[in-house]
PDB file of C-alpha atoms in Angstrom:
ATOM      1  CA  MET A  61     159.881 152.048 236.313  1.00  0.00           C
ATOM      2  CA  SER A  62     159.100 153.284 232.373  1.00  0.00           C
ATOM      3  CA  THR A  63     154.819 153.868 231.818  1.00  0.00           C
ATOM      4  CA  ARG A  64     153.394 152.268 228.106  1.00  0.00           C
ATOM      5  CA  THR A  65     149.647 154.710 227.737  1.00  0.00           C
ATOM      6  CA  SER A  66     147.539 153.041 226.057  1.00  0.00           C
ATOM      7  CA  PRO A  67     146.469 155.515 222.609  1.00  0.00           C
ATOM      8  CA  VAL A  68     144.075 157.449 222.961  1.00  0.00           C
ATOM      9  CA  PRO A  69     141.409 158.016 220.066  1.00  0.00           C
ATOM     10  CA  ALA A  70     142.448 157.908 216.560  1.00  0.00           C
ATOM     11  CA  ARG A  71     139.278 161.384 216.186  1.00  0.00           C
ATOM     12  CA  THR A  72     141.224 162.563 219.611  1.00  0.00           C
ATOM     13  CA  THR A  73     144.854 162.590 218.047  1.00  0.00           C
ATOM     14  CA  LEU A  74     143.737 164.084 214.528  1.00  0.00           C
ATOM     15  CA  ALA A  75     142.516 167.019 216.565  1.00  0.00           C
ATOM     16  CA  PHE A  76     146.055 167.839 218.268  1.00  0.00           C
ATOM     17  CA  ALA A  77     148.364 166.061 215.587  1.00  0.00           C
ATOM     18  CA  LEU A  78     150.861 168.578 215.069  1.00  0.00           C
ATOM     19  CA  ILE A  79     151.305 167.036 211.750  1.00  0.00           C
ATOM     20  CA  THR A  80     149.855 170.058 209.561  1.00  0.00           C
ATOM     21  CA  VAL A  81     152.739 170.195 207.473  1.00  0.00           C
ATOM     22  CA  ALA A  82     151.169 168.923 203.893  1.00  0.00           C
ATOM     23  CA  ALA A  83     147.287 170.668 205.648  1.00  0.00           C
ATOM     24  CA  LEU A  84     147.777 173.657 203.142  1.00  0.00           C
ATOM     25  CA  GLY A  85     145.648 173.390 200.174  1.00  0.00           C
ATOM     26  CA  LEU A  86     148.324 171.394 197.529  1.00  0.00           C
ATOM     27  CA  THR A  87     147.774 169.141 195.191  1.00  0.00           C
ATOM     28  CA  ALA A  88     151.318 166.883 194.509  1.00  0.00           C
ATOM     29  CA  CYS A  89     154.955 167.468 195.712  1.00  0.00           C
ATOM     30  CA  ALA A  90     157.670 165.081 194.799  1.00  0.00           C
ATOM     31  CA  GLY A  91     157.862 161.446 195.755  1.00  0.00           C
ATOM     32  CA  GLY A  92     154.203 161.922 197.160  1.00  0.00           C
ATOM     33  CA  GLU A  93     153.629 158.792 196.140  1.00  0.00           C
ATOM     34  CA  PRO A  94     149.946 157.106 196.932  1.00  0.00           C
ATOM     35  CA  ALA A  95     150.592 154.821 200.085  1.00  0.00           C
ATOM     36  CA  THR A  96     147.250 153.761 202.267  1.00  0.00           C
ATOM     37  CA  ALA A  97     146.990 155.120 205.574  1.00  0.00           C
ATOM     38  CA  PRO A  98     146.646 152.803 208.448  1.00  0.00           C
ATOM     39  CA  ALA A  99     144.205 152.359 211.106  1.00  0.00           C
ATOM     40  CA  GLY A 100     144.424 155.886 213.419  1.00  0.00           C
ATOM     41  CA  ALA A 101     147.044 156.936 211.338  1.00  0.00           C
ATOM     42  CA  PRO A 102     147.594 161.332 212.288  1.00  0.00           C
ATOM     43  CA  GLY A 103     145.898 163.188 209.799  1.00  0.00           C
ATOM     44  CA  VAL A 104     146.729 166.793 208.241  1.00  0.00           C
ATOM     45  CA  PRO A 105     144.350 169.074 209.553  1.00  0.00           C
ATOM     46  CA  GLY A 106     144.225 172.370 209.985  1.00  0.00           C
ATOM     47  CA  ALA A 107     146.125 175.134 208.506  1.00  0.00           C
ATOM     48  CA  ALA A 108     150.367 175.632 208.944  1.00  0.00           C
ATOM     49  CA  LYS A 109     151.668 178.721 209.085  1.00  0.00           C
ATOM     50  CA  GLY A 110     154.146 178.209 206.158  1.00  0.00           C
ATOM     51  CA  ALA A 111     154.000 176.969 202.928  1.00  0.00           C
ATOM     52  CA  LEU A 112     154.412 173.004 201.516  1.00  0.00           C
ATOM     53  CA  PRO A 113     157.295 172.639 199.386  1.00  0.00           C
ATOM     54  CA  THR A 114     155.850 172.045 196.201  1.00  0.00           C
ATOM     55  CA  GLU A 115     158.997 171.309 193.977  1.00  0.00           C
ATOM     56  CA  ASP A 116     159.581 167.600 192.104  1.00  0.00           C
ATOM     57  CA  VAL A 117     162.803 167.603 192.753  1.00  0.00           C
ATOM     58  CA  ALA A 118     162.965 163.750 191.719  1.00  0.00           C
ATOM     59  CA  ALA A 119     161.373 165.114 188.336  1.00  0.00           C
ATOM     60  CA  GLY A 120     165.334 165.186 186.755  1.00  0.00           C
ATOM     61  CA  VAL A 121     166.744 162.138 188.144  1.00  0.00           C
ATOM     62  CA  ARG A 122     167.918 160.141 185.714  1.00  0.00           C
ATOM     63  CA  LYS A 123     169.183 156.418 185.354  1.00  0.00           C
ATOM     64  CA  ASN A 124     172.594 155.260 186.926  1.00  0.00           C
ATOM     65  CA  GLU A 125     174.093 152.723 185.026  1.00  0.00           C
ATOM     66  CA  ALA A 126     176.782 152.170 187.302  1.00  0.00           C
ATOM     67  CA  ALA A 127     174.011 152.228 189.984  1.00  0.00           C
ATOM     68  CA  ALA A 128     171.971 150.201 188.525  1.00  0.00           C
ATOM     69  CA  GLY A 129     173.902 147.464 186.883  1.00  0.00           C
ATOM     70  CA  LEU A 130     174.913 146.442 191.475  1.00  0.00           C
ATOM     71  CA  LEU A 131     171.439 145.432 191.234  1.00  0.00           C
ATOM     72  CA  PRO A 132     170.562 141.808 192.494  1.00  0.00           C
ATOM     73  CA  ALA A 133     169.424 140.253 188.511  1.00  0.00           C
ATOM     74  CA  ASP A 134     165.302 139.430 190.313  1.00  0.00           C
ATOM     75  CA  VAL A 135     165.290 142.462 190.989  1.00  0.00           C
ATOM     76  CA  ARG A 136     166.159 144.170 187.969  1.00  0.00           C
ATOM     77  CA  GLN A 137     164.078 141.788 186.388  1.00  0.00           C
ATOM     78  CA  ARG A 138     160.822 142.455 188.319  1.00  0.00           C
ATOM     79  CA  GLY A 139     161.229 146.097 188.409  1.00  0.00           C
ATOM     80  CA  SER A 140     160.622 147.062 191.346  1.00  0.00           C
ATOM     81  CA  PHE A 141     161.512 147.317 195.278  1.00  0.00           C
ATOM     82  CA  ALA A 142     158.261 146.800 197.757  1.00  0.00           C
ATOM     83  CA  VAL A 143     158.731 149.933 201.098  1.00  0.00           C
ATOM     84  CA  ALA A 144     157.071 149.706 203.849  1.00  0.00           C
ATOM     85  CA  ALA A 145     157.364 153.232 205.525  1.00  0.00           C
ATOM     86  CA  SER A 146     156.751 154.251 208.894  1.00  0.00           C
ATOM     87  CA  VAL A 147     154.365 158.050 207.756  1.00  0.00           C
ATOM     88  CA  GLY A 148     154.345 160.606 211.259  1.00  0.00           C
ATOM     89  CA  THR A 149     155.974 163.357 211.267  1.00  0.00           C
ATOM     90  CA  PRO A 150     157.583 165.462 208.748  1.00  0.00           C
ATOM     91  CA  PRO A 151     159.751 167.081 207.766  1.00  0.00           C
ATOM     92  CA  SER A 152     160.729 163.119 207.416  1.00  0.00           C
ATOM     93  CA  SER A 153     157.585 162.187 206.228  1.00  0.00           C
ATOM     94  CA  ALA A 154     153.521 162.966 206.227  1.00  0.00           C
ATOM     95  CA  TYR A 155     150.566 162.627 204.793  1.00  0.00           C
ATOM     96  CA  LEU A 156     148.608 165.160 202.537  1.00  0.00           C
ATOM     97  CA  PRO A 157     145.238 166.414 203.119  1.00  0.00           C
ATOM     98  CA  ASP A 158     144.115 162.883 200.680  1.00  0.00           C
ATOM     99  CA  GLY A 159     145.614 160.574 203.810  1.00  0.00           C
ATOM    100  CA  ARG A 160     146.944 158.940 200.928  1.00  0.00           C
ATOM    101  CA  THR A 161     149.861 161.200 199.443  1.00  0.00           C
ATOM    102  CA  VAL A 162     153.053 160.391 201.528  1.00  0.00           C
ATOM    103  CA  VAL A 163     155.726 163.255 201.293  1.00  0.00           C
ATOM    104  CA  GLY A 164     158.604 164.473 202.864  1.00  0.00           C
ATOM    105  CA  VAL A 165     162.680 163.350 202.909  1.00  0.00           C
ATOM    106  CA  ASP A 166     161.853 159.828 203.593  1.00  0.00           C
ATOM    107  CA  ALA A 167     160.073 160.473 199.962  1.00  0.00           C
ATOM    108  CA  ASP A 168     162.071 162.058 198.320  1.00  0.00           C
ATOM    109  CA  PHE A 169     165.276 160.278 198.852  1.00  0.00           C
ATOM    110  CA  THR A 170     162.457 156.678 198.009  1.00  0.00           C
ATOM    111  CA  ALA A 171     161.751 158.113 194.807  1.00  0.00           C
ATOM    112  CA  ALA A 172     165.150 159.207 193.094  1.00  0.00           C
ATOM    113  CA  VAL A 173     166.572 156.220 194.251  1.00  0.00           C
ATOM    114  CA  ALA A 174     164.411 153.900 192.584  1.00  0.00           C
ATOM    115  CA  LYS A 175     164.535 156.850 189.049  1.00  0.00           C
ATOM    116  CA  ALA A 176     168.279 156.280 189.369  1.00  0.00           C
ATOM    117  CA  LEU A 177     168.255 152.817 189.730  1.00  0.00           C
ATOM    118  CA  GLY A 178     165.912 152.510 187.183  1.00  0.00           C
ATOM    119  CA  LEU A 179     162.888 150.801 189.378  1.00  0.00           C
ATOM    120  CA  GLU A 180     159.649 151.462 190.547  1.00  0.00           C
ATOM    121  CA  ALA A 181     159.438 152.290 194.909  1.00  0.00           C
ATOM    122  CA  LYS A 182     155.273 150.273 196.026  1.00  0.00           C
ATOM    123  CA  ARG A 183     155.129 151.255 199.086  1.00  0.00           C
ATOM    124  CA  GLU A 184     153.416 150.875 202.385  1.00  0.00           C
ATOM    125  CA  ALA A 185     152.123 152.113 204.860  1.00  0.00           C
ATOM    126  CA  VAL A 186     153.535 150.092 208.085  1.00  0.00           C
ATOM    127  CA  GLY A 187     153.371 150.824 211.890  1.00  0.00           C
ATOM    128  CA  PHE A 188     156.638 151.837 213.132  1.00  0.00           C
ATOM    129  CA  GLU A 189     157.584 149.589 215.555  1.00  0.00           C
ATOM    130  CA  ALA A 190     156.324 146.656 212.723  1.00  0.00           C
ATOM    131  CA  ILE A 191     159.199 147.684 209.978  1.00  0.00           C
ATOM    132  CA  LEU A 192     162.952 145.834 211.169  1.00  0.00           C
ATOM    133  CA  PRO A 193     160.578 143.181 212.027  1.00  0.00           C
ATOM    134  CA  ALA A 194     159.124 143.113 209.468  1.00  0.00           C
ATOM    135  CA  LEU A 195     162.084 143.122 206.594  1.00  0.00           C
ATOM    136  CA  GLY A 196     163.198 139.370 207.766  1.00  0.00           C
ATOM    137  CA  SER A 197     159.855 137.806 206.583  1.00  0.00           C
ATOM    138  CA  GLY A 198     160.570 139.533 202.972  1.00  0.00           C
ATOM    139  CA  LYS A 199     157.242 141.224 202.181  1.00  0.00           C
ATOM    140  CA  TYR A 200     159.822 144.508 201.761  1.00  0.00           C
ATOM    141  CA  ASP A 201     162.882 144.586 200.121  1.00  0.00           C
ATOM    142  CA  VAL A 202     163.302 147.841 202.139  1.00  0.00           C
ATOM    143  CA  GLY A 203     162.196 150.252 204.935  1.00  0.00           C
ATOM    144  CA  THR A 204     161.928 154.495 205.638  1.00  0.00           C
ATOM    145  CA  GLY A 205     160.547 155.367 209.325  1.00  0.00           C
ATOM    146  CA  ASN A 206     163.840 157.993 210.148  1.00  0.00           C
ATOM    147  CA  PHE A 207     165.731 154.854 211.331  1.00  0.00           C
ATOM    148  CA  GLY A 208     168.702 155.575 213.313  1.00  0.00           C
ATOM    149  CA  VAL A 209     172.111 153.793 213.227  1.00  0.00           C
ATOM    150  CA  THR A 210     172.501 152.287 216.490  1.00  0.00           C
ATOM    151  CA  GLU A 211     174.680 148.700 217.470  1.00  0.00           C
ATOM    152  CA  GLU A 212     172.058 146.695 218.395  1.00  0.00           C
ATOM    153  CA  ARG A 213     169.952 147.629 214.950  1.00  0.00           C
ATOM    154  CA  ARG A 214     172.725 146.924 213.326  1.00  0.00           C
ATOM    155  CA  LYS A 215     173.313 142.954 214.230  1.00  0.00           C
ATOM    156  CA  THR A 216     170.003 142.146 213.079  1.00  0.00           C
ATOM    157  CA  ILE A 217     169.507 145.264 210.055  1.00  0.00           C
ATOM    158  CA  ASP A 218     171.729 146.332 207.448  1.00  0.00           C
ATOM    159  CA  PHE A 219     171.914 150.435 206.312  1.00  0.00           C
ATOM    160  CA  VAL A 220     171.898 152.899 203.651  1.00  0.00           C
ATOM    161  CA  THR A 221     172.487 156.363 204.681  1.00  0.00           C
ATOM    162  CA  TYR A 222     171.101 159.292 203.914  1.00  0.00           C
ATOM    163  CA  VAL A 223     170.545 162.257 206.031  1.00  0.00           C
ATOM    164  CA  ASN A 224     172.101 162.612 209.260  1.00  0.00           C
ATOM    165  CA  ASP A 225     169.274 163.747 212.653  1.00  0.00           C
ATOM    166  CA  GLY A 226     169.810 162.912 216.165  1.00  0.00           C
ATOM    167  CA  GLN A 227     167.508 162.462 219.726  1.00  0.00           C
ATOM    168  CA  GLY A 228     166.152 165.793 220.743  1.00  0.00           C
ATOM    169  CA  PHE A 229     164.574 167.305 223.135  1.00  0.00           C
ATOM    170  CA  ALA A 230     160.822 169.360 223.105  1.00  0.00           C
ATOM    171  CA  ALA A 231     159.069 171.241 226.129  1.00  0.00           C
ATOM    172  CA  ARG A 232     155.989 173.285 226.796  1.00  0.00           C
ATOM    173  CA  ALA A 233     157.280 177.498 226.245  1.00  0.00           C
ATOM    174  CA  ASP A 234     156.197 178.036 230.057  1.00  0.00           C
ATOM    175  CA  SER A 235     158.819 174.749 231.231  1.00  0.00           C
ATOM    176  CA  PRO A 236     161.512 175.848 233.122  1.00  0.00           C
ATOM    177  CA  LEU A 237     163.832 173.578 231.290  1.00  0.00           C
ATOM    178  CA  LYS A 238     166.481 175.396 228.912  1.00  0.00           C
ATOM    179  CA  GLU A 239     168.412 172.682 228.005  1.00  0.00           C
ATOM    180  CA  ILE A 240     169.130 168.906 228.438  1.00  0.00           C
ATOM    181  CA  THR A 241     172.060 168.050 228.232  1.00  0.00           C
ATOM    182  CA  ASP A 242     172.265 165.094 230.739  1.00  0.00           C
ATOM    183  CA  LEU A 243     169.614 163.000 230.878  1.00  0.00           C
ATOM    184  CA  THR A 244     170.029 163.296 235.559  1.00  0.00           C
ATOM    185  CA  GLN A 245     168.035 166.431 234.894  1.00  0.00           C
ATOM    186  CA  LEU A 246     165.385 164.528 233.662  1.00  0.00           C
ATOM    187  CA  CYS A 247     165.423 162.749 237.060  1.00  0.00           C
ATOM    188  CA  GLY A 248     161.889 163.350 238.832  1.00  0.00           C
ATOM    189  CA  LEU A 249     160.637 164.086 235.084  1.00  0.00           C
ATOM    190  CA  ARG A 250     157.780 162.264 232.583  1.00  0.00           C
ATOM    191  CA  VAL A 251     159.165 161.968 229.330  1.00  0.00           C
ATOM    192  CA  ALA A 252     157.082 161.570 226.411  1.00  0.00           C
ATOM    193  CA  VAL A 253     158.348 159.371 223.666  1.00  0.00           C
ATOM    194  CA  ASP A 254     157.279 157.085 219.772  1.00  0.00           C
ATOM    195  CA  ALA A 255     157.070 153.431 221.065  1.00  0.00           C
ATOM    196  CA  GLY A 256     159.543 151.347 219.613  1.00  0.00           C
ATOM    197  CA  THR A 257     161.805 154.261 218.596  1.00  0.00           C
ATOM    198  CA  THR A 258     165.658 155.305 220.350  1.00  0.00           C
ATOM    199  CA  PHE A 259     164.746 157.845 222.424  1.00  0.00           C
ATOM    200  CA  GLU A 260     162.522 154.644 223.885  1.00  0.00           C
ATOM    201  CA  ARG A 261     165.631 152.403 224.167  1.00  0.00           C
ATOM    202  CA  THR A 262     168.159 155.992 225.435  1.00  0.00           C
ATOM    203  CA  LEU A 263     166.034 156.081 228.661  1.00  0.00           C
ATOM    204  CA  GLU A 264     165.322 152.205 229.259  1.00  0.00           C
ATOM    205  CA  LYS A 265     168.838 152.152 229.054  1.00  0.00           C
ATOM    206  CA  ASN A 266     170.123 155.355 231.361  1.00  0.00           C
ATOM    207  CA  LYS A 267     166.974 154.809 233.413  1.00  0.00           C
ATOM    208  CA  GLY A 268     169.622 153.786 237.034  1.00  0.00           C
ATOM    209  CA  ARG A 269     171.153 157.504 236.488  1.00  0.00           C
ATOM    210  CA  CYS A 270     169.007 158.916 239.273  1.00  0.00           C
ATOM    211  CA  ALA A 271     169.075 157.038 241.367  1.00  0.00           C
ATOM    212  CA  GLU A 272     172.693 156.747 241.260  1.00  0.00           C
ATOM    213  CA  ALA A 273     172.452 160.450 241.916  1.00  0.00           C
ATOM    214  CA  GLY A 274     170.743 160.079 244.407  1.00  0.00           C
ATOM    215  CA  LYS A 275     166.855 161.120 242.466  1.00  0.00           C
ATOM    216  CA  LYS A 276     163.573 160.498 241.879  1.00  0.00           C
ATOM    217  CA  PRO A 277     163.551 158.610 238.780  1.00  0.00           C
ATOM    218  CA  TYR A 278     162.287 159.730 235.706  1.00  0.00           C
ATOM    219  CA  GLY A 279     159.428 158.260 234.126  1.00  0.00           C
ATOM    220  CA  ILE A 280     158.666 157.403 230.507  1.00  0.00           C
ATOM    221  CA  ASP A 281     155.849 157.348 228.693  1.00  0.00           C
ATOM    222  CA  VAL A 282     155.017 155.454 225.825  1.00  0.00           C
ATOM    223  CA  TYR A 283     152.753 156.562 222.715  1.00  0.00           C
ATOM    224  CA  ASN A 284     152.042 153.652 219.796  1.00  0.00           C
ATOM    225  CA  GLN A 285     150.648 157.564 217.539  1.00  0.00           C
ATOM    226  CA  THR A 286     153.187 160.766 217.297  1.00  0.00           C
ATOM    227  CA  GLY A 287     150.402 162.995 217.958  1.00  0.00           C
ATOM    228  CA  ALA A 288     149.543 161.416 221.466  1.00  0.00           C
ATOM    229  CA  VAL A 289     153.098 162.099 222.539  1.00  0.00           C
ATOM    230  CA  TRP A 290     152.348 166.082 221.976  1.00  0.00           C
ATOM    231  CA  MET A 291     149.011 165.731 223.567  1.00  0.00           C
ATOM    232  CA  ALA A 292     149.712 164.625 226.334  1.00  0.00           C
ATOM    233  CA  LEU A 293     152.525 167.218 226.958  1.00  0.00           C
ATOM    234  CA  ARG A 294     150.253 169.814 225.802  1.00  0.00           C
ATOM    235  CA  GLN A 295     147.786 168.088 228.607  1.00  0.00           C
ATOM    236  CA  GLY A 296     150.977 168.229 231.026  1.00  0.00           C
ATOM    237  CA  ARG A 297     150.099 164.438 231.520  1.00  0.00           C
ATOM    238  CA  SER A 298     154.468 164.926 230.643  1.00  0.00           C
ATOM    239  CA  ASP A 299     157.103 167.559 230.456  1.00  0.00           C
ATOM    240  CA  VAL A 300     159.218 167.055 227.941  1.00  0.00           C
ATOM    241  CA  VAL A 301     158.958 165.149 224.201  1.00  0.00           C
ATOM    242  CA  MET A 302     162.358 163.273 223.756  1.00  0.00           C
ATOM    243  CA  SER A 303     161.625 162.649 219.484  1.00  0.00           C
ATOM    244  CA  THR A 304     163.628 163.680 215.893  1.00  0.00           C
ATOM    245  CA  ILE A 305     165.824 166.879 216.168  1.00  0.00           C
ATOM    246  CA  ASN A 306     164.772 167.878 212.553  1.00  0.00           C
ATOM    247  CA  GLY A 307     160.903 166.744 214.368  1.00  0.00           C
ATOM    248  CA  LEU A 308     161.138 168.030 217.359  1.00  0.00           C
ATOM    249  CA  ARG A 309     162.384 171.691 215.263  1.00  0.00           C
ATOM    250  CA  TYR A 310     159.562 171.570 213.199  1.00  0.00           C
ATOM    251  CA  ALA A 311     156.339 171.120 215.431  1.00  0.00           C
ATOM    252  CA  VAL A 312     157.493 173.830 217.109  1.00  0.00           C
ATOM    253  CA  THR A 313     157.055 175.828 214.591  1.00  0.00           C
ATOM    254  CA  GLN A 314     153.625 174.833 214.400  1.00  0.00           C
ATOM    255  CA  GLN A 315     152.490 174.499 217.753  1.00  0.00           C
ATOM    256  CA  LYS A 316     151.656 177.800 219.680  1.00  0.00           C
ATOM    257  CA  GLY A 317     153.189 177.402 223.622  1.00  0.00           C
ATOM    258  CA  MET A 318     156.188 174.734 222.773  1.00  0.00           C
ATOM    259  CA  LYS A 319     159.501 175.389 222.410  1.00  0.00           C
ATOM    260  CA  PHE A 320     162.733 172.697 220.829  1.00  0.00           C
ATOM    261  CA  LEU A 321     165.426 172.932 224.287  1.00  0.00           C
ATOM    262  CA  ASN A 322     168.313 170.835 222.288  1.00  0.00           C
ATOM    263  CA  GLU A 323     170.138 168.566 219.974  1.00  0.00           C
ATOM    264  CA  TYR A 324     171.368 165.559 223.185  1.00  0.00           C
ATOM    265  CA  ARG A 325     172.712 163.731 219.772  1.00  0.00           C
ATOM    266  CA  ARG A 326     173.186 162.968 216.127  1.00  0.00           C
ATOM    267  CA  LEU A 327     173.071 159.526 214.305  1.00  0.00           C
ATOM    268  CA  ASP A 328     173.866 159.076 210.760  1.00  0.00           C
ATOM    269  CA  VAL A 329     170.044 157.930 209.517  1.00  0.00           C
ATOM    270  CA  GLY A 330     169.373 155.075 206.272  1.00  0.00           C
ATOM    271  CA  PHE A 331     167.235 153.051 204.600  1.00  0.00           C
ATOM    272  CA  ALA A 332     166.469 149.936 206.592  1.00  0.00           C
ATOM    273  CA  PHE A 333     167.296 146.628 205.157  1.00  0.00           C
ATOM    274  CA  LYS A 334     167.258 142.288 205.570  1.00  0.00           C
ATOM    275  CA  LYS A 335     170.880 141.909 207.314  1.00  0.00           C
ATOM    276  CA  GLY A 336     173.213 140.841 204.461  1.00  0.00           C
ATOM    277  CA  THR A 337     170.755 142.611 201.812  1.00  0.00           C
ATOM    278  CA  PRO A 338     172.340 142.617 198.243  1.00  0.00           C
ATOM    279  CA  LEU A 339     169.892 145.194 197.624  1.00  0.00           C
ATOM    280  CA  ALA A 340     173.033 147.480 199.593  1.00  0.00           C
ATOM    281  CA  PRO A 341     175.733 148.777 197.630  1.00  0.00           C
ATOM    282  CA  ALA A 342     173.252 149.860 194.424  1.00  0.00           C
ATOM    283  CA  PHE A 343     171.058 152.246 197.234  1.00  0.00           C
ATOM    284  CA  GLU A 344     175.015 153.523 198.341  1.00  0.00           C
ATOM    285  CA  ALA A 345     175.501 154.067 194.578  1.00  0.00           C
ATOM    286  CA  ALA A 346     172.574 155.913 193.867  1.00  0.00           C
ATOM    287  CA  VAL A 347     172.725 157.801 197.533  1.00  0.00           C
ATOM    288  CA  ASN A 348     176.228 159.382 195.888  1.00  0.00           C
ATOM    289  CA  GLY A 349     175.481 159.530 192.899  1.00  0.00           C
ATOM    290  CA  LEU A 350     172.644 162.164 193.636  1.00  0.00           C
ATOM    291  CA  LYS A 351     174.882 163.896 195.801  1.00  0.00           C
ATOM    292  CA  ALA A 352     176.900 164.195 192.747  1.00  0.00           C
ATOM    293  CA  ASP A 353     174.584 164.988 190.633  1.00  0.00           C
ATOM    294  CA  GLY A 354     173.246 167.702 192.829  1.00  0.00           C
ATOM    295  CA  THR A 355     169.400 165.891 193.922  1.00  0.00           C
ATOM    296  CA  TYR A 356     170.672 165.434 197.095  1.00  0.00           C
ATOM    297  CA  ASP A 357     170.999 169.111 198.165  1.00  0.00           C
ATOM    298  CA  ARG A 358     168.021 169.699 196.326  1.00  0.00           C
ATOM    299  CA  ILE A 359     165.723 167.273 198.132  1.00  0.00           C
ATOM    300  CA  LEU A 360     167.704 168.432 202.018  1.00  0.00           C
ATOM    301  CA  ARG A 361     166.663 172.475 200.785  1.00  0.00           C
ATOM    302  CA  LYS A 362     163.580 171.868 200.038  1.00  0.00           C
ATOM    303  CA  TRP A 363     162.729 170.268 203.545  1.00  0.00           C
ATOM    304  CA  GLY A 364     164.777 173.126 205.326  1.00  0.00           C
ATOM    305  CA  VAL A 365     167.315 170.238 206.577  1.00  0.00           C
ATOM    306  CA  THR A 366     170.875 171.128 205.548  1.00  0.00           C
ATOM    307  CA  GLY A 367     171.737 170.220 208.566  1.00  0.00           C
ATOM    308  CA  SER A 368     171.538 166.964 208.174  1.00  0.00           C
ATOM    309  CA  GLY A 369     173.643 166.537 204.835  1.00  0.00           C
ATOM    310  CA  ILE A 370     175.729 163.415 205.388  1.00  0.00           C
ATOM    311  CA  GLU A 371     179.573 163.578 203.278  1.00  0.00           C
ATOM    312  CA  ARG A 372     178.877 160.526 201.571  1.00  0.00           C
ATOM    313  CA  SER A 373     176.407 157.724 202.201  1.00  0.00           C
ATOM    314  CA  ARG A 374     177.722 154.287 203.532  1.00  0.00           C
ATOM    315  CA  ILE A 375     176.722 150.639 204.176  1.00  0.00           C
ATOM    316  CA  SER A 376     176.193 149.868 208.336  1.00  0.00           C
ATOM    317  CA  PRO A 377     179.034 152.745 209.944  1.00  0.00           C
ATOM    318  CA  PRO A 378     179.123 151.787 213.037  1.00  0.00           C
ATOM    319  CA  GLU A 379     177.158 154.325 215.459  1.00  0.00           C
ATOM    320  CA  ILE A 380     178.195 157.782 215.907  1.00  0.00           C
ATOM    321  CA  PRO A 381     179.259 158.156 220.079  1.00  0.00           C
ATOM    322  CA  ALA A 382     176.145 158.637 223.157  1.00  0.00           C
ATOM    323  CA  PRO A 383     177.204 162.270 224.817  1.00  0.00           C
ATOM    324  CA  LYS A 384     179.278 160.608 228.357  1.00  0.00           C
ATOM    325  CA  LYS A 385     176.484 162.193 230.820  1.00  0.00           C
TER     326      LYS A 385
END
């Protein structure tokens, strides 16, 4: 059975949060529009090993008239779109030391698409679990949070893809684990994940495999804050972390005694919308326009995720198949 662990107090989470990417004394970064940090959000304490890039990669983006022409009339008239943004783990997203400014891959793509469409992106920081349900209410036009495209989500959500990331594993450096290619390798271990993610769903869906193999089941430790996930690993309450490939690769460079194990599966990642949104064609055209003018590649290079590039943006493509093991 899965185990849901209550989140630790915010001050403790802050001390252990891995989100050190923005704590480098920087004052500006492309796509860094202000956004109010939710209560208990992981912070950006301490000094990091590497400098956060400062290039404003969206500065030179010009309006894409063809893409803007695909916008619904009401959106063109209001001149903006509302973004519900999950802020948690670099390089996808993180707060600068001011606790308000959001930076990362998601922020840069949001800013660049907004410029291409001639719109203002009005962003609000929202908890990851709340974003997809909130899109149906009409309060937000789009959600960002490294949302992987899955068949389950496609039933109620439309996506416009912009990168390819996916699922991976990390552990303490002293762990005997080398890589996880079959989920039965987790049997008898405890795996820490963020709540409401594809990682939690993947583990829940496959938890019967251990019994089928005659092994002790793995435990699933679910946390509402990314910092708490890493604290559980550091303190030995969990044996493995399952999270985004890019996030894990970054995190292990910022924390002593941690190692990236391996990629498990890839997923397309996209802007999320209410099912049937009329905004999707315009966003798709805008992202593909960014690929044509070079902005797309500049964003990926800036954050060191060139391996996450996609050939073209698509609207709700099929889920990339999971490994058979």
